Coordinates of C-alpha atoms in Angstrom, one line a residue:
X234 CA -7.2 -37.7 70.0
X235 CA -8.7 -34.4 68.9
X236 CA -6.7 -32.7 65.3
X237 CA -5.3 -29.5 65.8
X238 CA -3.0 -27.7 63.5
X239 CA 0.5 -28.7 64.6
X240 CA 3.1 -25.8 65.3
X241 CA 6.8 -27.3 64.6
X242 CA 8.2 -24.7 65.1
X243 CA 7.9 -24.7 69.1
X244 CA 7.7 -28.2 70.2
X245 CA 9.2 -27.1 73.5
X246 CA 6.0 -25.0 74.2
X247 CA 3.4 -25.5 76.9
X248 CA -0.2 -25.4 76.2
X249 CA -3.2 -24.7 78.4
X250 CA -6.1 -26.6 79.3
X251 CA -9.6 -25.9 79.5
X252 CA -9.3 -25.6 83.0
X253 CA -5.7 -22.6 82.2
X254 CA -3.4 -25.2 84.0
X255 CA -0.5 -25.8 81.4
X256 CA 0.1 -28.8 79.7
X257 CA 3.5 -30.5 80.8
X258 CA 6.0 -30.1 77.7
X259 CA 8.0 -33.4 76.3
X260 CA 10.8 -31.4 77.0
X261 CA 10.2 -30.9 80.5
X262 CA 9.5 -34.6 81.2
X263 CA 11.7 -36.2 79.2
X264 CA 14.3 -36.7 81.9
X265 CA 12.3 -38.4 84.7
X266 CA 10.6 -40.8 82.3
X267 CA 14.2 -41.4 80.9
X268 CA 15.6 -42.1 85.1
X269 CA 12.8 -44.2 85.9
X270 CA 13.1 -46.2 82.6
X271 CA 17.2 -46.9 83.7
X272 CA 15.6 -47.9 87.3
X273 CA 14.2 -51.3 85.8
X274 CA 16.8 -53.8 85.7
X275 CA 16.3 -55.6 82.6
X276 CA 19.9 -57.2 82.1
X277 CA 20.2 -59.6 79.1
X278 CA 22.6 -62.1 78.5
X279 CA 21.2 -63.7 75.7
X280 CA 19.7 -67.6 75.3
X281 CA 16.1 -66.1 76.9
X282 CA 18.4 -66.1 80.3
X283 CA 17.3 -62.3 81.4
X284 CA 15.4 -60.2 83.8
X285 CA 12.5 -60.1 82.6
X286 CA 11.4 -56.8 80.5
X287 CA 7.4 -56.9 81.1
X288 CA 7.5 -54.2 83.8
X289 CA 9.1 -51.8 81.6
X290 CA 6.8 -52.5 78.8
X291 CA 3.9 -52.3 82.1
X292 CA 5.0 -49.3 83.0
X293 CA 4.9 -47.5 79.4
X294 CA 1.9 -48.7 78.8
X295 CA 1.1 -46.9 82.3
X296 CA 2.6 -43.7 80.3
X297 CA 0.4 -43.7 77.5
X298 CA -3.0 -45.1 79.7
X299 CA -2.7 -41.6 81.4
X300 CA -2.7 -40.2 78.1
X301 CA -5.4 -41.7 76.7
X302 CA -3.5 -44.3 74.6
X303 CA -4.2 -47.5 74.5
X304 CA -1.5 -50.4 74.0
X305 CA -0.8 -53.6 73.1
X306 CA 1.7 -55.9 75.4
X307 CA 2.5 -59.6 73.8
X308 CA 5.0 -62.3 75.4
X309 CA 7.3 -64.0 73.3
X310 CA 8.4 -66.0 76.6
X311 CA 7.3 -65.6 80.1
X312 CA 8.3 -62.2 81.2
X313 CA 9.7 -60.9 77.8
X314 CA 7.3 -58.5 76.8
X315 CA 7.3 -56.3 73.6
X316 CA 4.6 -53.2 73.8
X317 CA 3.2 -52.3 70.3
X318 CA 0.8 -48.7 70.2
X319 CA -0.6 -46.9 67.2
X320 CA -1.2 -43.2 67.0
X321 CA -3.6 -42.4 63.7
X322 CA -2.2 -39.5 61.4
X323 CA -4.1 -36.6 59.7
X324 CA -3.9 -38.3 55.9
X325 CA -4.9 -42.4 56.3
X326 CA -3.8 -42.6 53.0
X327 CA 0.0 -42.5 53.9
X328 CA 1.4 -45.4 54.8
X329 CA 2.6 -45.6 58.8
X330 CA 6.2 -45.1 60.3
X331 CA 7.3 -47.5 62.6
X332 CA 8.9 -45.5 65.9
X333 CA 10.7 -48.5 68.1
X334 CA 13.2 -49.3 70.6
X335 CA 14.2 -51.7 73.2
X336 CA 14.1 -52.1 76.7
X337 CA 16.7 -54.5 77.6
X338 CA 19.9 -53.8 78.0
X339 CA 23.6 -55.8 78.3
X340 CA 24.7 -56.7 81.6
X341 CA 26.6 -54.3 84.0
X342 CA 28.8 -55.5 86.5
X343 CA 28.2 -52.6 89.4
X344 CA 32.0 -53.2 90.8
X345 CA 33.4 -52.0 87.9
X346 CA 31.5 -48.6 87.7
X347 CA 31.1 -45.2 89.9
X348 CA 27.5 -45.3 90.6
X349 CA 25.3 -48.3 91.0
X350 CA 24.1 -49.0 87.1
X351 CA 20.4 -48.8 88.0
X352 CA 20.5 -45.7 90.3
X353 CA 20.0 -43.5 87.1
X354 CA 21.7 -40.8 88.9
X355 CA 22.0 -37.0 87.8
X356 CA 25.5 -35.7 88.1
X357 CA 27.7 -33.4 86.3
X358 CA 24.7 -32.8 83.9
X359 CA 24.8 -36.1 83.1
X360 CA 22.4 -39.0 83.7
X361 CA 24.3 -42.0 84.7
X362 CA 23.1 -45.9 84.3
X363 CA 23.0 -49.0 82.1
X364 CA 20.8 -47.8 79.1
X365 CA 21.5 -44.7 79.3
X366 CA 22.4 -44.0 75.7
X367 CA 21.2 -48.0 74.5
X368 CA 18.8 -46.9 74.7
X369 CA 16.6 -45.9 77.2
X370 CA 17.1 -42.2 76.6
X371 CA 15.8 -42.7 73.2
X372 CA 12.9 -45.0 74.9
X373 CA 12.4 -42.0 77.1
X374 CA 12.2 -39.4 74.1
X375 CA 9.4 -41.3 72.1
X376 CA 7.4 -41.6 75.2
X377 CA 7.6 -37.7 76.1
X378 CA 6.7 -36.7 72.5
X379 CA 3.8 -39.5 72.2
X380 CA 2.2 -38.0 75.3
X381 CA 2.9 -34.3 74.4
X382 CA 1.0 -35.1 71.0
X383 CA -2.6 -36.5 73.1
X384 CA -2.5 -34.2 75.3
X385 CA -2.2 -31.0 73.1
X386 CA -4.1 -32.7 70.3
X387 CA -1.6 -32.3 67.8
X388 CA -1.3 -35.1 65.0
X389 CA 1.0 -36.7 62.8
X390 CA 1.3 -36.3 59.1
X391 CA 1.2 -40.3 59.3
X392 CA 0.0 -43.1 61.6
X393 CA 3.1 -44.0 64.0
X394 CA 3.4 -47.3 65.3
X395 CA 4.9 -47.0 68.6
X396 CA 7.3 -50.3 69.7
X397 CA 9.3 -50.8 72.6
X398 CA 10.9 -54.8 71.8
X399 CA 12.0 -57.3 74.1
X400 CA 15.5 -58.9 73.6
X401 CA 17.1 -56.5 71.4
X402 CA 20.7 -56.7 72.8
X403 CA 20.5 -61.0 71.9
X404 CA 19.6 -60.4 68.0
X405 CA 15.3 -60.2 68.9
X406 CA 14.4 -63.8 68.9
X407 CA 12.2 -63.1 71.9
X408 CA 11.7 -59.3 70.7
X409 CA 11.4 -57.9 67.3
X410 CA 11.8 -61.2 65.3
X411 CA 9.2 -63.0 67.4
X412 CA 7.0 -59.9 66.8
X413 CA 7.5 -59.6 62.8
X414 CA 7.1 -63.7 63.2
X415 CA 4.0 -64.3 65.0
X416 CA 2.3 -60.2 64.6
X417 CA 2.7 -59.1 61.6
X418 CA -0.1 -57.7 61.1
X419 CA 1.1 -54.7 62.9
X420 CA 3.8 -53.5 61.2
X421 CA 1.7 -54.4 57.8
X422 CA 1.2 -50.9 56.6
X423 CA 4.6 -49.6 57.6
X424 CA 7.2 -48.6 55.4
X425 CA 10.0 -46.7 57.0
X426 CA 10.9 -47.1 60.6
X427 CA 13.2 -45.4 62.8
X428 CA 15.6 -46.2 65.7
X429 CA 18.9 -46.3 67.6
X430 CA 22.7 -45.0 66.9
X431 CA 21.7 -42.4 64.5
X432 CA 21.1 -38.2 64.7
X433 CA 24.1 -38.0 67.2
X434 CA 26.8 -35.4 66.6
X435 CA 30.4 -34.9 66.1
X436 CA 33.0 -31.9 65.5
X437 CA 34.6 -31.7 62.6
X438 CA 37.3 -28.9 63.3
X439 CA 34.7 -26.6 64.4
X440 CA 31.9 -28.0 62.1
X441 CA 29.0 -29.8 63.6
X442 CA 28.2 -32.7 61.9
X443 CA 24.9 -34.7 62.7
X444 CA 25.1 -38.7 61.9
X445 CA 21.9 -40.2 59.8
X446 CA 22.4 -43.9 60.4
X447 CA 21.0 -45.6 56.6
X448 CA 22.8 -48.8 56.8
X449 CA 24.0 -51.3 59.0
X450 CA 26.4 -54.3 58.6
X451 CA 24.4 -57.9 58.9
X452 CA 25.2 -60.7 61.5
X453 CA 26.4 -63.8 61.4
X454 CA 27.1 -65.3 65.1
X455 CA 28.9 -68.4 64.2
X456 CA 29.8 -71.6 66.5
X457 CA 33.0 -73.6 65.7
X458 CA 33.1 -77.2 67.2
X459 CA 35.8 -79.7 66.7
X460 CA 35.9 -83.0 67.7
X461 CA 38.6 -85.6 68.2
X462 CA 39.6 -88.1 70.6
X463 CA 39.5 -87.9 74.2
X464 CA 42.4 -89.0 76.2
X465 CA 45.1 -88.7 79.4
X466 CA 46.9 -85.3 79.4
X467 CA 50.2 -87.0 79.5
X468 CA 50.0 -89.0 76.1
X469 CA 50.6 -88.6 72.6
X470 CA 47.4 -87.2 70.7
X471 CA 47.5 -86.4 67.0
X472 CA 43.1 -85.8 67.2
X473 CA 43.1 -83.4 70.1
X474 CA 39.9 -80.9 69.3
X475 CA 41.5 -78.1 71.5
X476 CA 44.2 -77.8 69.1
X477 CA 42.8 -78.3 65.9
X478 CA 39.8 -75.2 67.5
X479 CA 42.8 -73.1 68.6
X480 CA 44.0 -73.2 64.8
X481 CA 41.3 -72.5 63.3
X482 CA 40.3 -70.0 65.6
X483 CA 43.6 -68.0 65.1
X484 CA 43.3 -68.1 61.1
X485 CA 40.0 -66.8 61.4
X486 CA 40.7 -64.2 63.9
X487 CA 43.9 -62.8 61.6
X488 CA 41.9 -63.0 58.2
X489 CA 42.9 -59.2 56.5
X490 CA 39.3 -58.7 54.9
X491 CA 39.8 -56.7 51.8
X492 CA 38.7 -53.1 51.9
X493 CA 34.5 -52.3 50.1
X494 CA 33.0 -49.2 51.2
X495 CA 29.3 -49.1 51.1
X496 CA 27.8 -46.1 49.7
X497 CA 27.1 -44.8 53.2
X498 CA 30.4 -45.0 54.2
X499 CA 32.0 -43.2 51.0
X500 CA 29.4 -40.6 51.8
X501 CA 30.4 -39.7 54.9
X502 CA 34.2 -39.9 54.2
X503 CA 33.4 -37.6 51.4
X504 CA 31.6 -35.4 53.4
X505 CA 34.4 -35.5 56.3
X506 CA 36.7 -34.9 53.4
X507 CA 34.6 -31.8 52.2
X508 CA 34.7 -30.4 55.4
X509 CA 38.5 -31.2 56.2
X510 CA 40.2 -30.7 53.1
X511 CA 41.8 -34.3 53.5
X512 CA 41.8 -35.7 50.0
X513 CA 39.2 -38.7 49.7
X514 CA 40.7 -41.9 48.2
X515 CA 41.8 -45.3 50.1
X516 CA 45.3 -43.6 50.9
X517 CA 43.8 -41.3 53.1
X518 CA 41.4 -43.7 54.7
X519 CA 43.0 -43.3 57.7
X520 CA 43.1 -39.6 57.9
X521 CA 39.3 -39.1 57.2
X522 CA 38.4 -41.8 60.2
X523 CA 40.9 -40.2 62.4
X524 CA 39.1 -36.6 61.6
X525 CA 36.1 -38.2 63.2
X526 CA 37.6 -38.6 66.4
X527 CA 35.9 -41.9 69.0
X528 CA 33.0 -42.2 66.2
X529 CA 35.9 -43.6 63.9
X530 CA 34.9 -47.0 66.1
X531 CA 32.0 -47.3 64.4
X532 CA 32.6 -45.6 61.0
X533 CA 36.5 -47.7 61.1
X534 CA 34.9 -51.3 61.1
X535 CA 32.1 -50.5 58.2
X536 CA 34.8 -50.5 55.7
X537 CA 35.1 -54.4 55.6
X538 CA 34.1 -57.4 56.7
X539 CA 34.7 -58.7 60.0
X540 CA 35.8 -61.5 62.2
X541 CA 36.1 -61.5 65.3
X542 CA 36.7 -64.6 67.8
X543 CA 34.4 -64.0 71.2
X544 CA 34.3 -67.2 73.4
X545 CA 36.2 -70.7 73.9
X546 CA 34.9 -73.5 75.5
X547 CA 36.8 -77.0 75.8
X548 CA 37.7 -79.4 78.7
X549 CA 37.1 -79.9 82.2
X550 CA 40.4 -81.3 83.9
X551 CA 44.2 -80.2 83.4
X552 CA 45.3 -83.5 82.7
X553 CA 42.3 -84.9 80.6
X554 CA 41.7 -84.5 76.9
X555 CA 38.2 -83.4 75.9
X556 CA 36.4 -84.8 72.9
X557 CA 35.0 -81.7 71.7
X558 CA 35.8 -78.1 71.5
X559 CA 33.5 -74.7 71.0
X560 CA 34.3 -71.4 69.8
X561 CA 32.2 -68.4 68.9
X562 CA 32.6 -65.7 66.2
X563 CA 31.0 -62.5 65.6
X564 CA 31.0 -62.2 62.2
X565 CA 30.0 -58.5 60.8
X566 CA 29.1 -58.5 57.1
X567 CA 29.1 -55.2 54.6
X568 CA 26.1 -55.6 51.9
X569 CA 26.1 -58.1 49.6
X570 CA 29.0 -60.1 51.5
X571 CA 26.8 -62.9 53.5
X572 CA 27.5 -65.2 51.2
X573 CA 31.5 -64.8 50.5
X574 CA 32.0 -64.5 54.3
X575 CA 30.5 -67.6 54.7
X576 CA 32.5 -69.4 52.1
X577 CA 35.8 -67.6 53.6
X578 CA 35.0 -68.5 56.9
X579 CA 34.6 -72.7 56.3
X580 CA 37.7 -72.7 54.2
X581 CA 40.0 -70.9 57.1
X582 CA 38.0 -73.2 59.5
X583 CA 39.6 -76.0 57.7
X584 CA 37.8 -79.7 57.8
X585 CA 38.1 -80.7 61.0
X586 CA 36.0 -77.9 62.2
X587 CA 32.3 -77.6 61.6
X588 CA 31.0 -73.9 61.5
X589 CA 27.1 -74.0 62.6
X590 CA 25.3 -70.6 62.2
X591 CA 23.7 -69.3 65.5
X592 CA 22.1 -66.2 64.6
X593 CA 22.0 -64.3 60.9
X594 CA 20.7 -61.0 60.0
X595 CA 20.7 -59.1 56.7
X596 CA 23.2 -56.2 56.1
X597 CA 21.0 -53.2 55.7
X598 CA 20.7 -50.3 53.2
X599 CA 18.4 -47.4 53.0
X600 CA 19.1 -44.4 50.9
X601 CA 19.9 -41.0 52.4
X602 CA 17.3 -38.9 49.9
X603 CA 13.1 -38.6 50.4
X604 CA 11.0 -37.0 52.5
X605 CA 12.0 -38.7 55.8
X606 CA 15.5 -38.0 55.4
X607 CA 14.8 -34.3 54.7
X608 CA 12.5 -33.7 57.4
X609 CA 15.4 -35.6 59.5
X610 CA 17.8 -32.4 58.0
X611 CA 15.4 -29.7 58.7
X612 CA 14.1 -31.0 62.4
X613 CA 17.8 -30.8 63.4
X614 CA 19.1 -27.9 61.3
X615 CA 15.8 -25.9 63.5
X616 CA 17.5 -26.9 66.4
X617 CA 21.1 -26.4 65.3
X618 CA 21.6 -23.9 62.2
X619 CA 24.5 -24.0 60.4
X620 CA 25.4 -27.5 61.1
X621 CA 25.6 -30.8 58.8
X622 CA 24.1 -33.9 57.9
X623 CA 25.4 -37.0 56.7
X624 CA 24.8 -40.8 56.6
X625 CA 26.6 -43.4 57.8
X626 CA 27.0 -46.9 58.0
X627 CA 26.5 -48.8 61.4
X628 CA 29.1 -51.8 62.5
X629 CA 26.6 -53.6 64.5
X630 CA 22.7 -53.9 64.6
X631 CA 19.4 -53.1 65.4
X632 CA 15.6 -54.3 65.4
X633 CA 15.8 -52.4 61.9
X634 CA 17.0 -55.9 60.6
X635 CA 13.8 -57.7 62.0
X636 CA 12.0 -55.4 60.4
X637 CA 13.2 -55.2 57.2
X638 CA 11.7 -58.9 56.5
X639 CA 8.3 -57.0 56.2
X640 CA 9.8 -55.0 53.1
X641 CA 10.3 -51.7 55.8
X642 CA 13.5 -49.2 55.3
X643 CA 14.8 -48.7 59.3
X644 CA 16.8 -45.5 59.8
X645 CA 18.8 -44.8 62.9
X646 CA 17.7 -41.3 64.4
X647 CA 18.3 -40.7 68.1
X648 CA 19.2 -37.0 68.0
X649 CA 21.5 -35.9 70.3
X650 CA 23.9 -33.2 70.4
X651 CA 27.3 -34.1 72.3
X652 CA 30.1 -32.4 73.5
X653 CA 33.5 -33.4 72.2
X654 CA 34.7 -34.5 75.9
X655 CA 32.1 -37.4 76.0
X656 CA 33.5 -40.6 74.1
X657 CA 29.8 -41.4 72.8
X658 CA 30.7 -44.5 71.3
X659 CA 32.3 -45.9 74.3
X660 CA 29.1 -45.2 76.1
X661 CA 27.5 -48.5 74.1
X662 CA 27.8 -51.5 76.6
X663 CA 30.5 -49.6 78.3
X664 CA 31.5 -49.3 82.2
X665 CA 29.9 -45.7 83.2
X666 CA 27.2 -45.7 80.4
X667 CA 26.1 -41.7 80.6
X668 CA 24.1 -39.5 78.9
X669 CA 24.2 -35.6 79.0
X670 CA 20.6 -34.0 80.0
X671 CA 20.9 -31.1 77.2
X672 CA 21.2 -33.6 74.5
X673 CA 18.4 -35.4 76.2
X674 CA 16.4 -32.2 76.0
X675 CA 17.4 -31.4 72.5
X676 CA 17.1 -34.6 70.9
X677 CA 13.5 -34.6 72.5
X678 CA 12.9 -31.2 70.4
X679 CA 14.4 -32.7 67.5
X680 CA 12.0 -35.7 67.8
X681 CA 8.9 -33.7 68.3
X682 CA 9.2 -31.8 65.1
X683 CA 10.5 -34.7 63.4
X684 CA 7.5 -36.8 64.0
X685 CA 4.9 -34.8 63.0
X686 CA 5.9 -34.3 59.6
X687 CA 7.9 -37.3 58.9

């Protein structure tokens, strides 16, 4: 890739070739890479039971190939592939930024939707499909700014590691983790990485408001099994397993988790409250999350810890008592809280119930200051003047927890500016999954200029 002074201020731009045919702009591609990425159906339902992601990952690397990149694909498991390519930046002497996503996605059931979840169809301005906005579009962005940048010549301030994982949507054992696990050598220059559910927009009574994601709760997918005696439907049982589950399940499920804000989370409700008027202090808690309209789903549940029962498994037969019973538990923790959860959760299991941990990640904080942060504010602000910029905490999780076990910061920064008749958080995992093409197209702008100078 040739160096060539980079112009940030017109990423949208063509540019001409030797030859005076123009060079196709990220912008003007972004959409059809985004459509064909929803085309692959790469459904997963966790346990390594999926459809397979390799021919995504085949057919990025396809992308950058024409480009003249070159890229990496590694197999955690037959079929789930993770693609891994570096772009070098115009000062080695910075250390790199780590530019991932995903290309699985959670499992649509086509009878419950309008359009077939893997047509990727264009209607009402919108494109339609599972992955739409998790997070294929974002996929789709990264891939029409990486091939913008060869072609034109323009370089980074930094090296970018380009990653699209496997297995995102079942916690990255086959994705991210198995990467950082077995390749880390990749990532071993990388400090700061960037991601998902982060850069999007809300209204704030006529204010726009843009949404840096710096901090995430942590996981801990628990499985509760009691065990008692098995027996005839019709008889007396004082060790029945289903009952002494059900019991522990409820008390669990009803815990009232005391109220901690992490600093992310005061920020943005004293930004919302700066904007609003609306007093900030826990009494008016509710009014600040309500100001933020849908995203209060995701803001609401950062403000303690969380419980929630998912699944119950017990018995085969009306009339016959099983021996065992199963339940699982999404457990959500704020910062710091891993460990008190954990203590909480045993004692309102109760003895007879074991609690065995399935999958744990960290809770996740990076701080809303330094360089990436502020070209974060000016890449959107040259897009959008006049609007704002604040962090926030996430309620669920991202490959930025994977990563963080190599010592690097993950931000969430998928730029997109919505329109307040779109439920954007409803979008995630939802029935009719949809993504408007101008936020496409301007979070693809955003991303251009964001890059190079990050």
């Amino acid at each position: 890739m040739t160096s060539q002074t980079p112009d940030p201020s017109s990423p949208q731009s063509t540019a001409q070739q030797d030859t005076g045919a123009q060079i196709p702009s990220a912008e003007s591609e972004v959409v059809g890479i985004c459509r064909e990425l929803i085309r692959f159906d790469t459904q997963n339902w966790g346990g390594n039971t999926a459809r397979p992601e390799r021919p995504a990952a085949e057919r990025i690397a396809e992308w950058f190939a024409e480009v003249g990149l070159d890229s990496e694909i590694l197999e955690s498991s037959p079929g789930r592939a993770s693609l891994v390519a570096r772009i070098p930046g115009s000062d080695p002497g910075l250390p790199a930024l780590v530019v991932h996503g995903h290309t699985d996605v959670v499992p649509a059931d086509a009878a419950e939707w309008a359009v077939d979840p893997f047509s990727a169809e264009e209607r009402d301005g919108l494109i339609w499909g599972r992955g739409a906005v998790d997070m294929k579009d974002m996929d789709a962005m990264i891939i029409a700014v990486v091939r913008n940048y060869l072609r034109t010549g323009l370089r980074p301030r930094r090296d970018l590691i380009i990653a699209f994982f496997a297995d995102e949507e079942a916690g990255g054992t086959y994705g991210a983790r198995w990467m950082v696990e077995n390749h880390p050598h990749l990532f071993t220059d990388a400090t700061e990485a960037v991601s998902e559910v982060g850069g999007y927009s809300v209204d704030l009574r006529g204010q726009r408001v843009y949404l840096v994601q710096t901090a995430e709760k942590g996981i801990a997918w628990l499985k509760l099994v009691a065990r008692g005696t098995a027996g005839h439907g019709s008889q007396i049982n004082e060790d029945n397993p289903v009952t002494k589950l059900a019991a522990a399940v409820a008390r669990i499920g009803a815990h009232a988790w005391p109220e901690q804000l992490p600093q992310a989370t005061e920020d943005l409700l004293r930004g919302v409250s700066d904007i609003t008027g609306v007093p900030f202090g826990a009494e008016t808690y509710p009014e600040l999350l309500a100001e933020l309209g849908s995203v209060a789903k995701f803001v609401g549940a950062t403000l303690r810890n969380t419980s929630n029962p998912s699944l119950l498994s017990a018995g085969y037969k009306h009339n016959v008592i099983p021996s065992t019973a199963e339940a699982l538990i999404d457990c959500r923790t704020l910062p710091g809280e891993h460990d008190a959860l954990m203590r909480t959760v045993r004692e309102l299991a109760g003895s007879d119930v074991e609690v065995l941990t399935e999958i744990e990640a960290p809770a996740l904080e990076a701080p809303f200051s330094g360089r990436l942060v502020d070209t974060m504010t000016t890449s959107l602000l040259a897009e959008d003047p006049g609007a704002r910029v604040l962090p926030y905490t996430l309620s669920g999780g991202t490959d930025n927890k994977s990563l963080a076990a190599l010592g690097i910061h993950g931000y969430g920064f998928a730029p997109l500016r919505l329109t307040g008749d779109l439920d954007f958080p409803a979008m995630f995992h939802g029935v009719d999954e949809r993504v408007p093409v101008s936020a496409l197209t301007f979070g693809t702008r955003v991303l251009h200029r964001f890059l190079l100078e990050a």
